[in-house]
């Protein structure tokens, strides 16, 4: 009986090890890319702030935190009367420029998104850029969807699931692999494979809880469109105000921004307004989106919808007053990107985020060294790892250059071909490998 | 308790150390968040979190079973009280 229990336990460990091995091997490159791009993605606002300040020379001369932008916004609305959406983004720091997120039809029938910078002291437009081709957008899109517009986001979600599987199975096989070894000992004089295995176990178990949180929140964020469709889940703070006037009349209505911000402070004192979005569809409203300091939730999810006529409240969404389901929905992105503890937390997130990249490289090294030890493969492991790493960095660099200097659409097209081509090749390889092994086993059994 | 060699405690190494490391991961993030967003009224809470960080780190250093259990229970209690 004891022997049977022992066998069952051993079989379980073997299953966990195989899962850890194969899931890690087939998704290692994806996890590595997501680790590297994720470590950079946590600093997107800071990187973008520096670029806007130095590359576009866009800063505010406002003496206090009160910014003026009414004339600039009005001139933009008159210059581009066909705009689809116009949102004012208030700066987080006094010296930062006020931004306008402007979406308008382009010549090819699609839409183009611009970032327009306003000096909040002089109420003057001081620059603009194509939002899609910015470095901030590259960093976000490469991490969120690998620049593949077809199903890159879902692929990233699958990468999150894979990381969760390797983290959990890694924990389950940890004891078996440590045997008499103590944490955090590294056997420095042992063979390279053993040293890599020691580092793999040390880093893996030390950052396991962090990686599991990143994996599960990443899986949710990536697979969100599918899950929400399958289970008919609605975005919790979605609100559509009724149409009360003609769209053109709505666009032509002047907004008294200072009055609007006063009304926002009166109706929702804890809200730090970030986005001010005047309606253009005939609802006659201004939507104020922002944050409540000190809370661990996705950015700009608190909403106050005010009437353009008298600035009375039409809708208010305060995350603190919402049921658990809403709060759980909106905690995911904050936990994933570490956007709730300033630069120190972001630095910690970047450091711990890079551990999953290290684990995919060290795991691959262990696999290659083991293969060479068994004389299955004669190639030099480090050379193979170097080639994979260089190709990965080359992919990221080429897509970045195309996106920044040619255009987002072209970069997305190129990334789509590379990502889907590699995916097809990987699936094809896995199927062929499985069939060959099965045939070999059956022929061995027949003999 | 199964001991494999002198000074080596399998239960501590295979179970308590991973558990304490996991709590330490959460605690570090929690601590930074509290320091960055906290105010003067939260000084007792900040002190409790800092003590939890020191306790978990030093428990991992000394690897004493009782100390590891205590440090984990202490931080668990802080989180429980905070959630309430």
PDB file of N, CA, C and O in Angstrom, chain A residues 430-446:
ATOM      1  N   UNK A 430       6.059  20.548 -33.683  1.00  0.00           N
ATOM      2  CA  UNK A 430       5.571  19.753 -32.545  1.00  0.00           C
ATOM      3  C   UNK A 430       4.763  18.550 -33.030  1.00  0.00           C
ATOM      4  O   UNK A 430       4.921  17.434 -32.510  1.00  0.00           O
ATOM      5  N   UNK A 431       3.923  18.753 -34.053  1.00  0.00           N
ATOM      6  CA  UNK A 431       3.087  17.652 -34.572  1.00  0.00           C
ATOM      7  C   UNK A 431       3.969  16.588 -35.220  1.00  0.00           C
ATOM      8  O   UNK A 431       3.829  15.380 -34.957  1.00  0.00           O
ATOM      9  N   UNK A 432       4.906  17.022 -36.075  1.00  0.00           N
ATOM     10  CA  UNK A 432       5.792  16.076 -36.776  1.00  0.00           C
ATOM     11  C   UNK A 432       6.616  15.292 -35.754  1.00  0.00           C
ATOM     12  O   UNK A 432       6.742  14.064 -35.846  1.00  0.00           O
ATOM     13  N   UNK A 433       7.134  16.005 -34.736  1.00  0.00           N
ATOM     14  CA  UNK A 433       7.956  15.364 -33.702  1.00  0.00           C
ATOM     15  C   UNK A 433       7.156  14.293 -32.950  1.00  0.00           C
ATOM     16  O   UNK A 433       7.640  13.196 -32.700  1.00  0.00           O
ATOM     17  N   UNK A 434       5.892  14.646 -32.631  1.00  0.00           N
ATOM     18  CA  UNK A 434       5.019  13.720 -31.907  1.00  0.00           C
ATOM     19  C   UNK A 434       4.757  12.467 -32.751  1.00  0.00           C
ATOM     20  O   UNK A 434       4.851  11.332 -32.262  1.00  0.00           O
ATOM     21  N   UNK A 435       4.461  12.670 -34.050  1.00  0.00           N
ATOM     22  CA  UNK A 435       4.150  11.542 -34.926  1.00  0.00           C
ATOM     23  C   UNK A 435       5.369  10.641 -35.125  1.00  0.00           C
ATOM     24  O   UNK A 435       5.248   9.412 -35.113  1.00  0.00           O
ATOM     25  N   UNK A 436       6.546  11.257 -35.305  1.00  0.00           N
ATOM     26  CA  UNK A 436       7.781  10.476 -35.497  1.00  0.00           C
ATOM     27  C   UNK A 436       8.074   9.638 -34.256  1.00  0.00           C
ATOM     28  O   UNK A 436       8.357   8.445 -34.349  1.00  0.00           O
ATOM     29  N   UNK A 437       7.956  10.254 -33.076  1.00  0.00           N
ATOM     30  CA  UNK A 437       8.207   9.529 -31.822  1.00  0.00           C
ATOM     31  C   UNK A 437       7.233   8.375 -31.630  1.00  0.00           C
ATOM     32  O   UNK A 437       7.598   7.292 -31.193  1.00  0.00           O
ATOM     33  N   UNK A 438       5.979   8.632 -31.975  1.00  0.00           N
ATOM     34  CA  UNK A 438       4.942   7.597 -31.820  1.00  0.00           C
ATOM     35  C   UNK A 438       5.216   6.416 -32.740  1.00  0.00           C
ATOM     36  O   UNK A 438       5.100   5.256 -32.345  1.00  0.00           O
ATOM     37  N   UNK A 439       5.636   6.739 -33.957  1.00  0.00           N
ATOM     38  CA  UNK A 439       5.918   5.684 -34.942  1.00  0.00           C
ATOM     39  C   UNK A 439       7.135   4.862 -34.495  1.00  0.00           C
ATOM     40  O   UNK A 439       7.134   3.635 -34.609  1.00  0.00           O
ATOM     41  N   UNK A 440       8.143   5.601 -33.960  1.00  0.00           N
ATOM     42  CA  UNK A 440       9.354   4.915 -33.496  1.00  0.00           C
ATOM     43  C   UNK A 440       9.021   3.964 -32.346  1.00  0.00           C
ATOM     44  O   UNK A 440       9.474   2.825 -32.313  1.00  0.00           O
ATOM     45  N   UNK A 441       8.171   4.428 -31.420  1.00  0.00           N
ATOM     46  CA  UNK A 441       7.790   3.610 -30.270  1.00  0.00           C
ATOM     47  C   UNK A 441       7.020   2.371 -30.702  1.00  0.00           C
ATOM     48  O   UNK A 441       7.237   1.273 -30.206  1.00  0.00           O
ATOM     49  N   UNK A 442       6.085   2.563 -31.653  1.00  0.00           N
ATOM     50  CA  UNK A 442       5.273   1.414 -32.086  1.00  0.00           C
ATOM     51  C   UNK A 442       6.122   0.402 -32.848  1.00  0.00           C
ATOM     52  O   UNK A 442       5.915  -0.801 -32.726  1.00  0.00           O
ATOM     53  N   UNK A 443       7.099   0.889 -33.633  1.00  0.00           N
ATOM     54  CA  UNK A 443       7.964  -0.055 -34.363  1.00  0.00           C
ATOM     55  C   UNK A 443       8.884  -0.799 -33.383  1.00  0.00           C
ATOM     56  O   UNK A 443       9.154  -1.981 -33.560  1.00  0.00           O
ATOM     57  N   UNK A 444       9.318  -0.114 -32.300  1.00  0.00           N
ATOM     58  CA  UNK A 444      10.144  -0.768 -31.272  1.00  0.00           C
ATOM     59  C   UNK A 444       9.342  -1.829 -30.537  1.00  0.00           C
ATOM     60  O   UNK A 444       9.828  -2.916 -30.246  1.00  0.00           O
ATOM     61  N   UNK A 445       8.053  -1.519 -30.290  1.00  0.00           N
ATOM     62  CA  UNK A 445       7.173  -2.465 -29.595  1.00  0.00           C
ATOM     63  C   UNK A 445       6.922  -3.699 -30.459  1.00  0.00           C
ATOM     64  O   UNK A 445       6.856  -4.825 -29.964  1.00  0.00           O
ATOM     65  N   UNK A 446       6.807  -3.491 -31.791  1.00  0.00           N
ATOM     66  CA  UNK A 446       6.555  -4.601 -32.713  1.00  0.00           C
ATOM     67  C   UNK A 446       7.748  -5.546 -32.779  1.00  0.00           C
ATOM     68  O   UNK A 446       7.605  -6.766 -32.935  1.00  0.00           O
TER      69      UNK A 446
END
